[in-house]
Amino acid sequence: MKSQKSYQNEGKEAVLYLVPTPIGNLEDMTFRAVRILKEVAIIAAEDTRNTIKLCNHFEIDTPLMSYHEHNQLSAGAQIIDKLSNGLSVAIVSDAGMPGISDPGYEIANSALEAGYKVISLPGANAALTALISSGILPQPFYFFGFLDRNKGKKKRELEELKSKKETLIFYESPHRLKETIQKMSEVFGDRKITLARELTKKFEEYIRGSLNELKDWVSTEEIRGEFVIIVEGSNEIEILTKNEWWQGLSIEDHVNTYINREKLKPNEAIKQVAKDRDVQKREVYQKFHIEK
Ligand code: SAM
């Protein structure tokens, strides 16, 4: 167990900040995010060409380094090195929250293991922005992110999600949206679904309907832009069929089994049977002593 008091002077001084950036609308950058990006020694960015535009807009002149999926090991080591020299580092991705379908988790974990504070800032995120305006129950929810690109694996992933009661949240690229919606309709059947397209941008659009309706929509529309998919959870009632050894026995035989096999006294056996069957002891007593 480890406790981190984020804003008290204790432990190592350098901090790893996880800083969300806008998902399309620069106004969604927070004052605090700008201040932290100005204050840290270095910004580790998923794509420095994108982040430089953000920095120029907000007059942030902190040096940038590259930290992405393919250089995580070497760049991660450099970041830990900076921290060990007492320099705070901010992680940013191209859009939204680092660590959410974006790099961030591994470096946060390495920094924690090395004993540094890891502090995240609240801010823009496509999944939650889409969820709360989807018109689909926002809680409980299950964030999946991107399904596998491979069609067979995608189908298996959807089959595993089929019985989940939680509202499901997916990210999907425009090129795969049509095929994904068709697969969802095939595996989930008809359910409520909302597509949230180009959130916070000029062409933001919500398409709210049923999976059957949206299956038709994707086959006629030209699919462009970024999408979050929100799908209603399963409504199927779970039938719990526990296979208990005593199922099929009468109450009398059930009690007798405890008496003969477990050598319980009649009263103890009655108590146990009442517990097994989740009924009143009186009911078992009646059946065993009176009705036999
Ligand atoms: N880290 C980001 C976040 O916190 O939301 C997600 C990054 S992930 C690599 C990119 C995916 O997020 C896109 O393919 C799309 O599914 C979703 N996304 C990002 N921005 C979006 C937007 N403005 N509108 C709709 N979906 C968006």
Tab-separated table of C-alpha atoms and ligand atoms in Angstrom:
chain	number	residue	atom	x	y	z
A	1	MET	CA	0.000	0.000	0.000
A	2	LYS	CA	1.215	3.491	-0.835
A	3	SER	CA	-0.389	6.846	-0.215
A	4	GLN	CA	0.192	9.884	-2.412
A	5	LYS	CA	-0.639	13.313	-0.985
A	6	SER	CA	-0.551	15.109	-4.314
A	7	TYR	CA	-0.284	18.674	-3.065
A	8	GLN	CA	1.774	18.317	0.100
A	9	ASN	CA	5.501	18.520	0.233
A	10	GLU	CA	6.469	14.947	0.804
A	11	GLY	CA	8.581	12.418	-1.056
A	12	LYS	CA	10.240	13.206	-4.362
A	13	GLU	CA	9.675	16.669	-5.780
A	14	ALA	CA	9.312	15.941	-9.492
A	15	VAL	CA	5.827	15.044	-10.718
A	16	LEU	CA	4.512	13.225	-13.769
A	17	TYR	CA	1.377	15.038	-14.938
A	18	LEU	CA	-1.206	13.440	-17.249
A	19	VAL	CA	-2.770	16.375	-19.081
A	20	PRO	CA	-5.906	16.100	-21.249
A	21	THR	CA	-6.096	18.222	-24.393
A	22	PRO	CA	-9.145	19.211	-26.497
A	23	ILE	CA	-10.856	16.632	-28.731
A	24	GLY	CA	-11.563	19.223	-31.410
A	25	ASN	CA	-12.405	22.538	-29.808
A	26	LEU	CA	-9.495	24.515	-28.382
A	27	GLU	CA	-11.846	26.235	-25.921
A	28	ASP	CA	-11.970	22.951	-24.041
A	29	MET	CA	-8.388	23.376	-22.853
A	30	THR	CA	-8.489	24.214	-19.150
A	31	PHE	CA	-6.646	27.115	-17.497
A	32	ARG	CA	-4.885	24.611	-15.303
A	33	ALA	CA	-3.774	22.443	-18.206
A	34	VAL	CA	-2.184	25.522	-19.830
A	35	ARG	CA	-0.448	26.485	-16.566
A	36	ILE	CA	0.920	22.971	-15.959
A	37	LEU	CA	2.183	22.715	-19.559
A	38	LYS	CA	3.975	26.032	-19.049
A	39	GLU	CA	5.443	25.035	-15.691
A	40	VAL	CA	6.825	21.568	-16.426
A	41	ALA	CA	10.380	21.102	-17.714
A	42	ILE	CA	9.281	19.028	-20.686
A	43	ILE	CA	6.112	17.907	-22.461
A	44	ALA	CA	6.125	14.320	-23.721
A	45	ALA	CA	3.704	14.253	-26.653
A	46	GLU	CA	2.211	11.444	-28.711
A	47	ASP	CA	2.826	13.509	-31.855
A	48	THR	CA	4.936	16.632	-31.392
A	49	ARG	CA	3.665	18.065	-34.711
A	50	ASN	CA	0.133	18.205	-33.281
A	51	THR	CA	1.156	19.385	-29.839
A	52	ILE	CA	3.295	22.206	-31.197
A	53	LYS	CA	0.120	23.733	-32.711
A	54	LEU	CA	-1.601	23.568	-29.330
A	55	CYS	CA	1.447	25.085	-27.630
A	56	ASN	CA	1.635	27.909	-30.176
A	57	HIS	CA	-2.025	28.721	-29.661
A	58	PHE	CA	-1.638	28.948	-25.874
A	59	GLU	CA	1.838	30.525	-25.959
A	60	ILE	CA	3.458	27.564	-24.240
A	61	ASP	CA	7.165	27.407	-25.003
A	62	THR	CA	8.080	24.317	-22.962
A	63	PRO	CA	10.359	21.904	-24.879
A	64	LEU	CA	8.638	18.882	-26.414
A	65	MET	CA	9.773	15.295	-26.719
A	66	SER	CA	8.109	12.438	-28.472
A	67	TYR	CA	6.416	9.656	-26.474
A	68	HIS	CA	4.260	7.232	-28.436
A	69	GLU	CA	3.297	3.589	-28.773
A	70	HIS	CA	6.450	2.689	-30.709
A	71	ASN	CA	9.119	4.401	-28.569
A	72	GLN	CA	7.540	3.806	-25.164
A	73	LEU	CA	10.572	1.952	-23.792
A	74	SER	CA	13.326	4.372	-24.769
A	75	ALA	CA	11.248	7.541	-24.297
A	76	GLY	CA	9.904	6.136	-21.023
A	77	ALA	CA	13.468	5.708	-19.743
A	78	GLN	CA	14.255	9.321	-20.731
A	79	ILE	CA	11.189	10.558	-18.859
A	80	ILE	CA	12.171	8.680	-15.686
A	81	ASP	CA	15.641	10.149	-16.081
A	82	LYS	CA	14.184	13.687	-16.189
A	83	LEU	CA	12.124	12.966	-13.072
A	84	SER	CA	15.214	11.642	-11.288
A	85	ASN	CA	16.896	14.975	-12.056
A	86	GLY	CA	14.054	16.746	-10.248
A	87	LEU	CA	12.298	17.842	-13.462
A	88	SER	CA	8.521	17.497	-13.766
A	89	VAL	CA	7.129	16.089	-16.998
A	90	ALA	CA	3.670	16.360	-18.609
A	91	ILE	CA	2.266	13.631	-20.833
A	92	VAL	CA	-0.181	14.664	-23.545
A	93	SER	CA	-1.767	12.657	-26.330
A	94	ASP	CA	-3.115	13.943	-29.645
A	95	ALA	CA	-6.559	14.495	-28.146
A	96	GLY	CA	-8.402	13.863	-24.912
A	97	MET	CA	-7.099	11.970	-21.931
A	98	PRO	CA	-3.718	10.272	-22.045
A	99	GLY	CA	-4.099	6.603	-21.130
A	100	ILE	CA	-7.607	6.305	-22.609
A	101	SER	CA	-7.025	4.434	-25.887
A	102	ASP	CA	-3.815	6.463	-25.983
A	103	PRO	CA	-0.300	6.149	-24.504
A	104	GLY	CA	-0.044	7.025	-20.824
A	105	TYR	CA	-0.665	3.960	-18.687
A	106	GLU	CA	2.848	2.472	-19.019
A	107	ILE	CA	4.704	5.672	-18.168
A	108	ALA	CA	2.344	6.426	-15.269
A	109	ASN	CA	3.060	2.966	-13.921
A	110	SER	CA	6.836	3.277	-14.355
A	111	ALA	CA	6.813	6.656	-12.594
A	112	LEU	CA	4.764	5.230	-9.720
A	113	GLU	CA	7.118	2.272	-9.399
A	114	ALA	CA	10.064	4.659	-9.298
A	115	GLY	CA	8.383	6.536	-6.424
A	116	TYR	CA	7.194	9.701	-8.208
A	117	LYS	CA	3.847	11.399	-7.818
A	118	VAL	CA	1.512	10.898	-10.767
A	119	ILE	CA	-1.155	13.587	-11.020
A	120	SER	CA	-3.891	13.651	-13.647
A	121	LEU	CA	-5.866	16.713	-14.633
A	122	PRO	CA	-9.569	16.505	-15.518
A	123	GLY	CA	-10.556	17.555	-19.016
A	124	ALA	CA	-11.744	16.579	-22.465
A	125	ASN	CA	-12.600	12.950	-23.198
A	126	ALA	CA	-14.651	11.656	-26.132
A	127	ALA	CA	-16.219	8.658	-24.335
A	128	LEU	CA	-17.815	10.505	-21.430
A	129	THR	CA	-18.797	13.486	-23.564
A	130	ALA	CA	-20.732	11.113	-25.865
A	131	LEU	CA	-22.169	9.018	-23.026
A	132	ILE	CA	-23.962	11.726	-21.101
A	133	SER	CA	-25.780	13.134	-24.135
A	134	SER	CA	-26.440	9.767	-25.793
A	135	GLY	CA	-29.925	9.336	-24.348
A	136	ILE	CA	-28.825	5.906	-23.098
A	137	LEU	CA	-28.547	5.124	-19.380
A	138	PRO	CA	-25.158	6.567	-18.371
A	139	GLN	CA	-24.604	4.297	-15.389
A	140	PRO	CA	-23.347	1.684	-14.981
A	141	PHE	CA	-21.203	1.836	-18.101
A	142	TYR	CA	-18.455	-0.322	-19.575
A	143	PHE	CA	-15.780	1.440	-21.587
A	144	PHE	CA	-14.280	-0.906	-24.170
A	145	GLY	CA	-12.395	1.466	-26.484
A	146	PHE	CA	-11.424	0.054	-29.894
A	147	LEU	CA	-12.588	-3.426	-30.902
A	148	ASP	CA	-10.027	-5.629	-32.620
A	149	ARG	CA	-9.489	-4.861	-36.319
A	150	ASN	CA	-9.583	-8.534	-37.194
A	151	LYS	CA	-13.174	-9.430	-38.123
A	152	GLY	CA	-13.176	-12.812	-36.365
A	153	LYS	CA	-11.671	-11.414	-33.161
A	154	LYS	CA	-14.076	-8.489	-33.252
A	155	LYS	CA	-17.012	-10.888	-33.418
A	156	ARG	CA	-15.682	-12.866	-30.451
A	157	GLU	CA	-15.188	-9.665	-28.443
A	158	LEU	CA	-18.778	-8.647	-29.168
A	159	GLU	CA	-20.049	-12.092	-28.194
A	160	GLU	CA	-18.284	-11.743	-24.842
A	161	LEU	CA	-19.937	-8.360	-24.321
A	162	LYS	CA	-23.386	-9.521	-25.415
A	163	SER	CA	-24.761	-10.311	-21.949
A	164	LYS	CA	-23.328	-7.259	-20.189
A	165	LYS	CA	-26.010	-5.159	-18.543
A	166	GLU	CA	-23.875	-2.027	-18.587
A	167	THR	CA	-24.119	0.621	-21.296
A	168	LEU	CA	-21.221	-0.103	-23.667
A	169	ILE	CA	-18.840	2.545	-25.016
A	170	PHE	CA	-16.652	2.006	-28.077
A	171	TYR	CA	-14.289	4.071	-30.175
A	172	GLU	CA	-14.208	3.314	-33.891
A	173	SER	CA	-12.493	4.626	-36.978
A	174	PRO	CA	-14.744	5.829	-39.828
A	175	HIS	CA	-13.369	3.112	-42.173
A	176	ARG	CA	-14.550	0.321	-39.925
A	177	LEU	CA	-17.794	1.842	-38.614
A	178	LYS	CA	-20.104	0.208	-41.175
A	179	GLU	CA	-18.748	-3.279	-40.599
A	180	THR	CA	-18.735	-2.800	-36.803
A	181	ILE	CA	-22.373	-1.667	-36.692
A	182	GLN	CA	-23.380	-4.620	-38.892
A	183	LYS	CA	-21.553	-7.042	-36.560
A	184	MET	CA	-23.114	-5.415	-33.494
A	185	SER	CA	-26.564	-5.824	-34.974
A	186	GLU	CA	-25.818	-9.478	-35.786
A	187	VAL	CA	-24.479	-10.275	-32.290
A	188	PHE	CA	-26.491	-7.963	-29.987
A	189	GLY	CA	-29.837	-8.035	-31.834
A	190	ASP	CA	-31.880	-4.850	-31.775
A	191	ARG	CA	-30.969	-2.359	-29.030
A	192	LYS	CA	-30.725	1.377	-28.565
A	193	ILE	CA	-27.556	2.870	-29.987
A	194	THR	CA	-26.126	6.369	-30.367
A	195	LEU	CA	-23.322	7.469	-32.654
A	196	ALA	CA	-21.578	10.654	-31.554
A	197	ARG	CA	-19.659	12.097	-34.479
A	198	GLU	CA	-17.080	14.900	-34.536
A	199	LEU	CA	-17.775	15.928	-30.934
A	200	THR	CA	-17.057	19.571	-30.098
A	201	LYS	CA	-16.299	20.309	-33.781
A	202	LYS	CA	-18.222	22.218	-36.458
A	203	PHE	CA	-19.858	19.059	-37.859
A	204	GLU	CA	-20.779	17.503	-34.514
A	205	GLU	CA	-23.738	15.180	-34.976
A	206	TYR	CA	-25.637	12.612	-32.894
A	207	ILE	CA	-27.392	9.709	-34.582
A	208	ARG	CA	-29.722	8.155	-32.011
A	209	GLY	CA	-31.818	5.129	-32.857
A	210	SER	CA	-31.960	1.345	-32.823
A	211	LEU	CA	-29.272	-1.014	-34.108
A	212	ASN	CA	-31.607	-2.058	-36.937
A	213	GLU	CA	-32.090	1.562	-37.977
A	214	LEU	CA	-28.399	2.374	-37.745
A	215	LYS	CA	-27.439	-0.708	-39.735
A	216	ASP	CA	-29.420	0.810	-42.616
A	217	TRP	CA	-27.993	4.278	-41.946
A	218	VAL	CA	-24.356	3.119	-42.207
A	219	SER	CA	-25.017	1.337	-45.479
A	220	THR	CA	-26.397	4.461	-47.178
A	221	GLU	CA	-24.328	7.260	-45.596
A	222	GLU	CA	-20.855	8.412	-46.441
A	223	ILE	CA	-19.034	7.799	-43.166
A	224	ARG	CA	-16.641	10.597	-42.287
A	225	GLY	CA	-15.189	11.953	-39.058
A	226	GLU	CA	-14.460	10.561	-35.624
A	227	PHE	CA	-17.059	8.427	-33.839
A	228	VAL	CA	-17.952	7.217	-30.387
A	229	ILE	CA	-20.492	4.366	-30.278
A	230	ILE	CA	-22.768	4.050	-27.248
A	231	VAL	CA	-24.840	0.842	-27.056
A	232	GLU	CA	-27.548	-0.024	-24.558
A	233	GLY	CA	-26.679	-2.928	-22.237
A	234	SER	CA	-28.423	-6.308	-22.361
A	235	ASN	CA	-32.018	-6.461	-21.093
A	236	GLU	CA	-32.112	-10.239	-20.967
A	237	ILE	CA	-33.068	-11.652	-17.608
A	238	GLU	CA	-30.404	-13.955	-16.293
A	239	ILE	CA	-31.800	-17.371	-15.397
A	240	LEU	CA	-29.743	-18.670	-12.547
A	241	THR	CA	-29.954	-22.417	-12.666
A	242	LYS	CA	-27.724	-23.605	-9.901
A	243	ASN	CA	-27.172	-27.301	-10.081
A	244	GLU	CA	-27.589	-28.321	-6.461
A	245	TRP	CA	-27.142	-31.961	-5.471
A	246	TRP	CA	-30.508	-31.991	-3.657
A	247	GLN	CA	-32.560	-30.743	-6.614
A	248	GLY	CA	-35.050	-33.464	-7.476
A	249	LEU	CA	-35.209	-34.731	-3.874
A	250	SER	CA	-38.326	-34.244	-1.765
A	251	ILE	CA	-37.868	-32.182	1.413
A	252	GLU	CA	-38.192	-35.387	3.433
A	253	ASP	CA	-35.453	-37.169	1.442
A	254	HIS	CA	-33.294	-34.074	1.601
A	255	VAL	CA	-33.513	-34.076	5.443
A	256	ASN	CA	-32.956	-37.829	5.596
A	257	THR	CA	-29.813	-37.531	3.476
A	258	TYR	CA	-28.302	-35.165	6.035
A	259	ILE	CA	-29.329	-37.456	8.893
A	260	ASN	CA	-27.991	-40.640	7.269
A	261	ARG	CA	-24.996	-39.362	5.330
A	262	GLU	CA	-23.752	-36.465	7.456
A	263	LYS	CA	-24.982	-37.955	10.729
A	264	LEU	CA	-26.777	-34.730	11.645
A	265	LYS	CA	-29.434	-34.697	14.333
A	266	PRO	CA	-32.977	-34.210	12.852
A	267	ASN	CA	-33.167	-30.589	14.055
A	268	GLU	CA	-29.763	-29.740	12.573
A	269	ALA	CA	-30.699	-31.446	9.301
A	270	ILE	CA	-33.960	-29.448	9.128
A	271	LYS	CA	-32.046	-26.215	9.727
A	272	GLN	CA	-29.562	-27.058	6.951
A	273	VAL	CA	-32.299	-27.969	4.475
A	274	ALA	CA	-34.122	-24.696	5.209
A	275	LYS	CA	-30.860	-22.870	4.509
A	276	ASP	CA	-30.160	-24.801	1.285
A	277	ARG	CA	-33.641	-24.133	-0.061
A	278	ASP	CA	-33.911	-20.623	1.339
A	279	VAL	CA	-37.224	-21.418	3.059
A	280	GLN	CA	-38.495	-21.138	6.641
A	281	LYS	CA	-37.366	-23.871	9.076
A	282	ARG	CA	-41.006	-24.245	10.102
A	283	GLU	CA	-41.932	-25.251	6.559
A	284	VAL	CA	-39.308	-28.017	6.479
A	285	TYR	CA	-40.276	-29.194	9.976
A	286	GLN	CA	-43.903	-29.408	8.890
A	287	LYS	CA	-43.073	-31.486	5.817
A	288	PHE	CA	-40.667	-33.754	7.677
A	289	HIS	CA	-42.520	-34.431	10.941
A	290	ILE	CA	-46.133	-33.779	10.280
A	291	GLU	CA	-46.851	-34.693	6.681
A	292	LYS	CA	-44.875	-37.904	6.524
B	1	SAM	N1	-7.699	9.791	-25.504
B	1	SAM	C1	-8.891	10.106	-26.240
B	1	SAM	C2	-10.039	10.387	-25.286
B	1	SAM	O1	-9.781	10.625	-24.097
B	1	SAM	O2	-11.173	10.393	-25.704
B	1	SAM	C3	-9.213	9.032	-27.263
B	1	SAM	C4	-8.130	8.815	-28.271
B	1	SAM	S1	-8.447	7.531	-29.410
B	1	SAM	C5	-6.880	7.293	-30.131
B	1	SAM	C6	-9.270	8.324	-30.724
B	1	SAM	C7	-10.726	7.892	-30.846
B	1	SAM	O3	-11.519	8.604	-29.904
B	1	SAM	C8	-11.351	8.210	-32.181
B	1	SAM	O4	-11.113	7.171	-33.125
B	1	SAM	C9	-12.822	8.317	-31.849
B	1	SAM	O5	-13.400	7.039	-31.730
B	1	SAM	C10	-12.753	8.968	-30.470
B	1	SAM	N2	-12.777	10.429	-30.600
B	1	SAM	C11	-11.765	11.282	-30.368
B	1	SAM	N3	-12.176	12.551	-30.595
B	1	SAM	C12	-13.457	12.483	-30.992
B	1	SAM	C13	-14.439	13.445	-31.373
B	1	SAM	N4	-14.156	14.745	-31.416
B	1	SAM	N5	-15.670	13.009	-31.691
B	1	SAM	C14	-15.974	11.703	-31.661
B	1	SAM	N6	-15.089	10.748	-31.319
B	1	SAM	C15	-13.853	11.134	-30.987
